[in-house]
PDB file of C-alpha atoms in Angstrom:
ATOM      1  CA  UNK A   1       8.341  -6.635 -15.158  1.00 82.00           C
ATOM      2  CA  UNK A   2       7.132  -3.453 -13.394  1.00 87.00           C
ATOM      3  CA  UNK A   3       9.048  -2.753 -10.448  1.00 92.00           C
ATOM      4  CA  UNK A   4       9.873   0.041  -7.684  1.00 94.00           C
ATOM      5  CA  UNK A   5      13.222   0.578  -5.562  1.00 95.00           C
ATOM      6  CA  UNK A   6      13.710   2.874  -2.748  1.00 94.00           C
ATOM      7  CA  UNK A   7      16.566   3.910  -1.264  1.00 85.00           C
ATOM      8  CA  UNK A   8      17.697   1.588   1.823  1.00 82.00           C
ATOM      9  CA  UNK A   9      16.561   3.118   5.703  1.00 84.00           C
ATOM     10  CA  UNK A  10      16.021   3.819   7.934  1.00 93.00           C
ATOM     11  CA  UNK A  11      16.953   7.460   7.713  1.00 95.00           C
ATOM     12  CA  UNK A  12      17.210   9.526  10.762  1.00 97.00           C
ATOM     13  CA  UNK A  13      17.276  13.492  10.773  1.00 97.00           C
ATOM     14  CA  UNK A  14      17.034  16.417  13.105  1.00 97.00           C
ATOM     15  CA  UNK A  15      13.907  18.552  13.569  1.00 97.00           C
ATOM     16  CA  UNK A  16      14.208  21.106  10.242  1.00 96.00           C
ATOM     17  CA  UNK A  17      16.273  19.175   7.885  1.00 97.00           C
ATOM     18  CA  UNK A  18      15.899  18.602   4.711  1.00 97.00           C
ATOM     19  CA  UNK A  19      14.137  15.459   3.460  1.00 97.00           C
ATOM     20  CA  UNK A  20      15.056  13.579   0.590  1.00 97.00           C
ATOM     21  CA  UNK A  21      14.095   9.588  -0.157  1.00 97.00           C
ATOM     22  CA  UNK A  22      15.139   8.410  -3.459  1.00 97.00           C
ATOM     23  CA  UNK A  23      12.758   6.279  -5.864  1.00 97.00           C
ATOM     24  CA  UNK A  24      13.277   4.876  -9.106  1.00 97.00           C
ATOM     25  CA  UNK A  25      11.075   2.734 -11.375  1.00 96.00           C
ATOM     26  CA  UNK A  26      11.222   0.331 -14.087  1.00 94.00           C
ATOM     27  CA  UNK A  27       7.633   0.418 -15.921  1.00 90.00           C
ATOM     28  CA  UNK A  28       6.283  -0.727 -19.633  1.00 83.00           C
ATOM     29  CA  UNK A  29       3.920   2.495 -20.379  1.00 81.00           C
ATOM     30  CA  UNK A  30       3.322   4.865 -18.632  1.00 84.00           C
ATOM     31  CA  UNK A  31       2.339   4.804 -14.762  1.00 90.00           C
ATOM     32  CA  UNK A  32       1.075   6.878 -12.337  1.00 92.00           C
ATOM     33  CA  UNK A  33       3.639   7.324  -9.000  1.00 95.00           C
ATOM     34  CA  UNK A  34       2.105   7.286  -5.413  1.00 95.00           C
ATOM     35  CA  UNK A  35       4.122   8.305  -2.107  1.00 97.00           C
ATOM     36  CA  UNK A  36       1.775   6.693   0.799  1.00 96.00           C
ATOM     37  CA  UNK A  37       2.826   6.983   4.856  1.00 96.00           C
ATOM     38  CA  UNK A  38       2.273   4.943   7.583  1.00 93.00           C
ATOM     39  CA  UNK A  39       2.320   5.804  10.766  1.00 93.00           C
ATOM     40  CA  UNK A  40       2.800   3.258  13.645  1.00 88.00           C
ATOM     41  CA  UNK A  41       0.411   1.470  14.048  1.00 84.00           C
ATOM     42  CA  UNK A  42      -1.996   2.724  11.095  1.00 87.00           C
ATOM     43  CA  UNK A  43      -2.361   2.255   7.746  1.00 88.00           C
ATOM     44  CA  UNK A  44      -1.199   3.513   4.426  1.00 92.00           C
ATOM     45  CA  UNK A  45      -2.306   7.044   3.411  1.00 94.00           C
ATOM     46  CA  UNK A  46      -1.998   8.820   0.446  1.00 94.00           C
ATOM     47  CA  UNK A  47       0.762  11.138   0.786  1.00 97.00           C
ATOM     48  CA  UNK A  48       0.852  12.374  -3.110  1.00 97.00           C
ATOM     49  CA  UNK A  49       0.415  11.389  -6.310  1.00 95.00           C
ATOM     50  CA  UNK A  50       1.490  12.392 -10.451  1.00 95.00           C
ATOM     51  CA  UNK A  51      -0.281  10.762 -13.313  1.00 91.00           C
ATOM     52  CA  UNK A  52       2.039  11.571 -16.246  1.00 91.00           C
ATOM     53  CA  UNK A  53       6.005  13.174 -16.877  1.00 93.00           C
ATOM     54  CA  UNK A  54       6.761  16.070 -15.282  1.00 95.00           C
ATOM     55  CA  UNK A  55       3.864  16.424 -12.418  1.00 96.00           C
ATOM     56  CA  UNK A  56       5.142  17.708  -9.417  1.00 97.00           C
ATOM     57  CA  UNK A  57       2.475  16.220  -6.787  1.00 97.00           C
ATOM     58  CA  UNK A  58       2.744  17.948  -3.138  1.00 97.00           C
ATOM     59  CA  UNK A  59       1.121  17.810  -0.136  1.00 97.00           C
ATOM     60  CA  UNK A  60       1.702  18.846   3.650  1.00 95.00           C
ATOM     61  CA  UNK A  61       5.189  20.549   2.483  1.00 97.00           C
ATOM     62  CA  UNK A  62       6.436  17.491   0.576  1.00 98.00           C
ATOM     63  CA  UNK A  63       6.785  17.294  -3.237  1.00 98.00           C
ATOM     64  CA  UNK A  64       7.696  14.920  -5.516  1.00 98.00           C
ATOM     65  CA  UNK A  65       8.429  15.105  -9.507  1.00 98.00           C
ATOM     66  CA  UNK A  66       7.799  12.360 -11.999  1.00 97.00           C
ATOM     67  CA  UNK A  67      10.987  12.489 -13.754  1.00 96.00           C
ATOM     68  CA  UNK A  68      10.710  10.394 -17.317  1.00 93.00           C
ATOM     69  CA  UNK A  69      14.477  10.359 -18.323  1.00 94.00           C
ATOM     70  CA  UNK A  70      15.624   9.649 -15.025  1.00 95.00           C
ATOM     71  CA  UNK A  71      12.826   7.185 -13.943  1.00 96.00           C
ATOM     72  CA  UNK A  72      12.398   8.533 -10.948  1.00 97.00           C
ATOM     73  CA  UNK A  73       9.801  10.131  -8.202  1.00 98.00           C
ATOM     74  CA  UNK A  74      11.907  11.334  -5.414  1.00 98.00           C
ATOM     75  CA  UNK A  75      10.402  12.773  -2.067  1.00 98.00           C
ATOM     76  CA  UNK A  76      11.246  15.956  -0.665  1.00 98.00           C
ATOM     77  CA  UNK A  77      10.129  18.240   2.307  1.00 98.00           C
ATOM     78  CA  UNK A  78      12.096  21.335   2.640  1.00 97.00           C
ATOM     79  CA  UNK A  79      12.019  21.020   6.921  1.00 96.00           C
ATOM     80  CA  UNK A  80      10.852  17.559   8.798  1.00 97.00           C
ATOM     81  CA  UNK A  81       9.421  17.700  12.213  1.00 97.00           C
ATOM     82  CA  UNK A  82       9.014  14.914  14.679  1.00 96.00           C
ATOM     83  CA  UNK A  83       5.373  14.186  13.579  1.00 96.00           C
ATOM     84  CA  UNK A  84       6.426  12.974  10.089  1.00 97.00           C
ATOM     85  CA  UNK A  85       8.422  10.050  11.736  1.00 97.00           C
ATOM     86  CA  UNK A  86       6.460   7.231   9.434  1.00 96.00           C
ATOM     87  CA  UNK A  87       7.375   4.547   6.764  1.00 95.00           C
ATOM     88  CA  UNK A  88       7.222   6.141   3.401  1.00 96.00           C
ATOM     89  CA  UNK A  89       6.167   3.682   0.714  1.00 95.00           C
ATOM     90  CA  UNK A  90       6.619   4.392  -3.420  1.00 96.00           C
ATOM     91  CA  UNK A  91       4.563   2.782  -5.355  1.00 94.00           C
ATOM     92  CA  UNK A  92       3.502   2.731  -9.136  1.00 92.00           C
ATOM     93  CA  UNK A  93      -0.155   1.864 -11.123  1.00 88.00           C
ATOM     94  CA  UNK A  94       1.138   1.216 -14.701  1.00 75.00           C
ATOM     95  CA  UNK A  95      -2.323  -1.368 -16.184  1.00 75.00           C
ATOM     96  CA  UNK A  96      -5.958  -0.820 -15.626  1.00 69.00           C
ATOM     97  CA  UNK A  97      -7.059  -3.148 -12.522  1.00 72.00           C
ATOM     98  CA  UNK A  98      -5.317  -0.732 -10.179  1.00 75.00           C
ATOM     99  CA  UNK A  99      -3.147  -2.830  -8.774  1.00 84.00           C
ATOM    100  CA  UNK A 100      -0.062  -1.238  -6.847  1.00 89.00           C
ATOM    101  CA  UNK A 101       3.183  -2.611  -6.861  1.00 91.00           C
ATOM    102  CA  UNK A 102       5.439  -0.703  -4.049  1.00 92.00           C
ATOM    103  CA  UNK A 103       8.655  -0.364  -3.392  1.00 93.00           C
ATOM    104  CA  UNK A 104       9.913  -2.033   0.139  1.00 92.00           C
ATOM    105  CA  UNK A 105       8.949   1.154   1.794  1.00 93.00           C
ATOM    106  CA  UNK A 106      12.267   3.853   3.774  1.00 95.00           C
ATOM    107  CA  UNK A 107      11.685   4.698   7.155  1.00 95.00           C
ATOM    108  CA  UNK A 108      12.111   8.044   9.112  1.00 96.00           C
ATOM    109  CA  UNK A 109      12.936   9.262  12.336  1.00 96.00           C
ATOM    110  CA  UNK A 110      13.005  12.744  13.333  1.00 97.00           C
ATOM    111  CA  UNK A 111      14.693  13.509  16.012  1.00 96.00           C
ATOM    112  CA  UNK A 112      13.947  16.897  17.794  1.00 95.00           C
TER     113      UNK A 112
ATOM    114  CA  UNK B   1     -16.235   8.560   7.959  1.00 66.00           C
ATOM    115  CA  UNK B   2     -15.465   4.787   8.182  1.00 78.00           C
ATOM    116  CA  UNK B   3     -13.749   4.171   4.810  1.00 92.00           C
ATOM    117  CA  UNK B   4     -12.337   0.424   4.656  1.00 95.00           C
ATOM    118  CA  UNK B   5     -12.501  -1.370   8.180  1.00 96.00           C
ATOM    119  CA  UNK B   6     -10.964  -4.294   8.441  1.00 97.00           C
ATOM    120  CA  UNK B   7     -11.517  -7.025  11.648  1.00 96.00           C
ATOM    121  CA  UNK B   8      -9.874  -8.432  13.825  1.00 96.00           C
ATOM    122  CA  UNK B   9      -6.768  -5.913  14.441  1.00 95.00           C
ATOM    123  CA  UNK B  10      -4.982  -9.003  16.113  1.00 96.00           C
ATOM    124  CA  UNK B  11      -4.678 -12.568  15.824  1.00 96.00           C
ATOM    125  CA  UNK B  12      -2.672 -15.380  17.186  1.00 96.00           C
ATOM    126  CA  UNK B  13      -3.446 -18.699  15.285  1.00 96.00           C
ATOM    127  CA  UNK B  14      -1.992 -22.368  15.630  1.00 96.00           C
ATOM    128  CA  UNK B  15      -0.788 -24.031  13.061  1.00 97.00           C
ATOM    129  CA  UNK B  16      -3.440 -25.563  10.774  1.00 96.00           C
ATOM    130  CA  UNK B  17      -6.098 -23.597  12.027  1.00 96.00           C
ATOM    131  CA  UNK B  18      -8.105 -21.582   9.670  1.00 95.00           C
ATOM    132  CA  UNK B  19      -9.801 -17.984   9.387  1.00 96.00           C
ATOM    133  CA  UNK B  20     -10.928 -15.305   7.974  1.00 97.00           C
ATOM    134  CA  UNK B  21     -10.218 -12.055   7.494  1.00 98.00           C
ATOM    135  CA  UNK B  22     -12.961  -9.155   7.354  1.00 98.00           C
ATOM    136  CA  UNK B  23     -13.149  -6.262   5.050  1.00 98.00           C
ATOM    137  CA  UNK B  24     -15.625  -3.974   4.341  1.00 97.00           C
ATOM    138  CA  UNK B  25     -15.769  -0.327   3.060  1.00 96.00           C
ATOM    139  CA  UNK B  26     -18.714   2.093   2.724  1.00 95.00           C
ATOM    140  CA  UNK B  27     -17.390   3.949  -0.415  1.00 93.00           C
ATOM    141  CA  UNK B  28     -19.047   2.115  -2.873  1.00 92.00           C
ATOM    142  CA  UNK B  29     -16.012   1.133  -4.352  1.00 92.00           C
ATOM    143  CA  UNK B  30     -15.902  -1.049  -7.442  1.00 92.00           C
ATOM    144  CA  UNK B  31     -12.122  -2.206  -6.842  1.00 93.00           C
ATOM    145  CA  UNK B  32     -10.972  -3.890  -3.348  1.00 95.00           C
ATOM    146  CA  UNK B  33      -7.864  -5.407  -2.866  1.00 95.00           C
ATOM    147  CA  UNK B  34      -5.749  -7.447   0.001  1.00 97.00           C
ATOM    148  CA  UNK B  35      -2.180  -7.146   0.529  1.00 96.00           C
ATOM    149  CA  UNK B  36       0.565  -8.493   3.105  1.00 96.00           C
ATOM    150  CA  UNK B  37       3.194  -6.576   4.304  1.00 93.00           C
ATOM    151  CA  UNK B  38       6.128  -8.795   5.621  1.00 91.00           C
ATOM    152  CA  UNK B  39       9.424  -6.621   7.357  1.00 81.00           C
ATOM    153  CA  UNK B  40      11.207  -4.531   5.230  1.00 77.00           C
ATOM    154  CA  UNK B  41       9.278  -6.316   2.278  1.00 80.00           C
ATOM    155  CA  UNK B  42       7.015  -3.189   0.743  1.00 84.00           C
ATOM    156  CA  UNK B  43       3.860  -4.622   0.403  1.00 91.00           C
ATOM    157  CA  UNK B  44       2.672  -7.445  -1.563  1.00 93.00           C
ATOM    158  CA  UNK B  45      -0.613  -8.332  -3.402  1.00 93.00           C
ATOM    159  CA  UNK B  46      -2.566 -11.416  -3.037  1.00 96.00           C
ATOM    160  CA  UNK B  47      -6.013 -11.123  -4.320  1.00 96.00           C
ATOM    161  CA  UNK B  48      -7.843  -8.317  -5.811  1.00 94.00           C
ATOM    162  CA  UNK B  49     -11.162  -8.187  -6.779  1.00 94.00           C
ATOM    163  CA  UNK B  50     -13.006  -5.443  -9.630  1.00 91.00           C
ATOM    164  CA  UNK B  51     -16.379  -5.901  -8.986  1.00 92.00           C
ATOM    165  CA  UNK B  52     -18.910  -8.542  -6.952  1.00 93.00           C
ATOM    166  CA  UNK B  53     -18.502 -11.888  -8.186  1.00 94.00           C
ATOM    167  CA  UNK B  54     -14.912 -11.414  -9.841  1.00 94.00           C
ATOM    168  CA  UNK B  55     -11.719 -12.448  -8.113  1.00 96.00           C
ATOM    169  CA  UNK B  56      -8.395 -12.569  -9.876  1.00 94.00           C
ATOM    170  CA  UNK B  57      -5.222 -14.062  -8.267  1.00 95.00           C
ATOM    171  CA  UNK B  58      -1.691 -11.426  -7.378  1.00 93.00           C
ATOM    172  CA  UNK B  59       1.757 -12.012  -6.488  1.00 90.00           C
ATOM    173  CA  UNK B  60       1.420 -13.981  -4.195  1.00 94.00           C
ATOM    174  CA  UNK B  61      -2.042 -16.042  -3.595  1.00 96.00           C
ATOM    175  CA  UNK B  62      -0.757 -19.727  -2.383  1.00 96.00           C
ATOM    176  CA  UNK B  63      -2.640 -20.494   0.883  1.00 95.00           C
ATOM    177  CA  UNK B  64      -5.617 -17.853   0.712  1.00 97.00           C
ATOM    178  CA  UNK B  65      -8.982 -17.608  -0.640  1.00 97.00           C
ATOM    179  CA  UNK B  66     -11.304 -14.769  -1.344  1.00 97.00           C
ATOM    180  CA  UNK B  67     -15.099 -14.307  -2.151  1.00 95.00           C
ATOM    181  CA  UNK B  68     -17.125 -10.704  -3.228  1.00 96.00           C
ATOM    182  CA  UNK B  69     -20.729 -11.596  -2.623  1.00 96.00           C
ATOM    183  CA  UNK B  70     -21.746  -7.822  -2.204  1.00 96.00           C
ATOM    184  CA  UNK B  71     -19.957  -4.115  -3.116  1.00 95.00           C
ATOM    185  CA  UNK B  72     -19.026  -3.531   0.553  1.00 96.00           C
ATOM    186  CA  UNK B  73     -17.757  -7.117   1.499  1.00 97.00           C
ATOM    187  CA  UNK B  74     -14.347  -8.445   0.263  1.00 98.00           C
ATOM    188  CA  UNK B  75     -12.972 -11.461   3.367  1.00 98.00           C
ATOM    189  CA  UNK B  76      -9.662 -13.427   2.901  1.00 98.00           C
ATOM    190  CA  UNK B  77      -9.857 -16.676   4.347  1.00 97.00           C
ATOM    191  CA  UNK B  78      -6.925 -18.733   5.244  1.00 95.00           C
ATOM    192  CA  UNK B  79      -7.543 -22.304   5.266  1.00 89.00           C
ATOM    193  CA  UNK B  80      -4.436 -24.155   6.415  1.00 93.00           C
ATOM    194  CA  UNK B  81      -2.270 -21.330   8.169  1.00 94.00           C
ATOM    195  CA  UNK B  82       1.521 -21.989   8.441  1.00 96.00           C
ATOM    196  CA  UNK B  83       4.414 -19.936  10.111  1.00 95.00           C
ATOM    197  CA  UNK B  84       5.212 -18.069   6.712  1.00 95.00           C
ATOM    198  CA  UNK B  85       1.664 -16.697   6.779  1.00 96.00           C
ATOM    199  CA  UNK B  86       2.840 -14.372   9.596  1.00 96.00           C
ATOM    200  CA  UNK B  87       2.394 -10.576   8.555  1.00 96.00           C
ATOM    201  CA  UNK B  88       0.396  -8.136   8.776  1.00 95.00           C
ATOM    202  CA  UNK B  89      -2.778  -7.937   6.310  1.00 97.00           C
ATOM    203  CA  UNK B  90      -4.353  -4.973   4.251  1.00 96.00           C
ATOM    204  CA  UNK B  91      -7.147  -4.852   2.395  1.00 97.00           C
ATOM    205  CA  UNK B  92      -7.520  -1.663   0.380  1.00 95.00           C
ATOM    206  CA  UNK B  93     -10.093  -0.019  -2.089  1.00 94.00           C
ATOM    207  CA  UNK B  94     -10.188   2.154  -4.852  1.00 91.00           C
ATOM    208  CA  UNK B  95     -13.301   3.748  -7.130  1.00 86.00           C
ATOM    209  CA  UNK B  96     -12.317   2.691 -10.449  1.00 78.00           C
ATOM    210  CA  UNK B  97      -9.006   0.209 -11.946  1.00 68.00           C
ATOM    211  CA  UNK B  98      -7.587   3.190 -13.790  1.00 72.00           C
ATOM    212  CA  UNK B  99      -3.982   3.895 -13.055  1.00 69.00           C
ATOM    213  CA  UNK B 100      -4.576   7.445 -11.387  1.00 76.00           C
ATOM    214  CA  UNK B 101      -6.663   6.278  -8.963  1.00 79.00           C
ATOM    215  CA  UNK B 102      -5.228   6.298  -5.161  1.00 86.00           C
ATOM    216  CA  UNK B 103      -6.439   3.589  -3.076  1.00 90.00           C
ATOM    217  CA  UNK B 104      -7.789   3.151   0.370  1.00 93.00           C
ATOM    218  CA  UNK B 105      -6.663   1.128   3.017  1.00 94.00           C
ATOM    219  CA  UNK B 106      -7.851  -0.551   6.522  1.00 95.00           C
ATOM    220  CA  UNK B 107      -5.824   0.076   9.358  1.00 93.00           C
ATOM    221  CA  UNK B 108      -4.405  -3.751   9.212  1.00 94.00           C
ATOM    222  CA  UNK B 109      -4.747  -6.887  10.667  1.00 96.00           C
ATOM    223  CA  UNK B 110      -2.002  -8.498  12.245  1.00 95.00           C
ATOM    224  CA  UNK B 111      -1.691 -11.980  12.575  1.00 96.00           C
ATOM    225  CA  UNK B 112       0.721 -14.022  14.183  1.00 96.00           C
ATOM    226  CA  UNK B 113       0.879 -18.344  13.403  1.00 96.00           C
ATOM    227  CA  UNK B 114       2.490 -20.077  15.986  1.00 93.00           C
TER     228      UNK B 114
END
């Protein structure tokens, strides 16, 4: 079955380093790849999003590419700040009722 | 703006008790959905519903009902609640099923069986 893994947390950086969460997916098809956030106490928000191979999706300085071979959909940001301490779910949409099916989600502190 | 609102925020049940949980969302979404995220667990699905009058069953559905009476409305009731029932609850939206569509989700309701 359809399935996302993310790598294990939580993952604690200083203010300006680089950001990376790994995500790989097993999927029949081919799915669309979500990052969502959460911030304490909130819900999930739609961080980014790519629909088909090779999409980069970005948003607020992170990116993410929907590698094929690799089945993957890694999260970047190039410099963290404290604000985007959050959980950081993956999550894929491979069938046509929308359902999600996420990964068990990395958290990150940024320390300043 | 309200988007999906979901009520209460908090709740502290006893055992056996029963409830339900409110949704509703003002984007005249075809797709709603509720989901329970346990610790370290991602987030799971329980029911989802695609339109007003349909429900369909998710991963995990033992020990919950739903209705969809109206476009807006989309409760979770819990009829018998037990300790594993503890989590925190989302109910999320989306326009259409298709796979490129994002959803929305409620800020959360957590409730606590004791």
């Amino acid at each position: 079955g359809n399935s996302v893994t993310q790598m294990e947390g939580p993952v604690t950086l200083s203010e300006e380093a680089f950001l990376t969460i790994n995500c790989t997916y097993t999927a029949t098809g081919y799915p669309s790849l979500f990052w969502y956030v959460q911030y304490p106490g909130e819900g999930l928000q739609l961080l980014l999003k790519a629909t088909k191979a090779d999409d980069k999706g970005s948003n607020k300085g992170f990116e993410a590419t929907y590698r094929k071979e690799t089945t993957s959909f890694h999260l970047e940001k190039g410099s963290v700040q404290v604000s985007d301490s959050a959980v950081y779910f993956c999550a894929l949409n491979s069938g046509n009722t929308g359902k999600l099916i996420f990964g068990q989600g990395t958290t990150l502190q940024v320390k300043p | 703006n309200a988007g999906v609102t979901q009520t209460p925020k908090f709740r502290i049940l006893k055992i056996g008790q029963s409830m339900t949980l409110q949704c509703t969302q003002d984007m005249n979404h075809n797709y709603m959905y509720w989901y329970r995220q346990d610790p370290g667990m991602g987030l799971k699905l329980i029911y989802y519903s695609v339109g007003a009058g349909i429900t369909d069953k998710g991963e995990v559905p033992n020990g919950y009902n739903v209705s969809r009476s109206t476009t807006e409305d989309f409760p979770l009731r819990l009829e018998l609640a037990a300790p594993s029932q503890t989590s925190v609850y989302f109910c999320a939206s989306s326009y259409q099923g298709e796979r490129n569509q994002p959803q929305h989700f409620g800020d959360g309701t957590r409730l606590s069986i004791l």
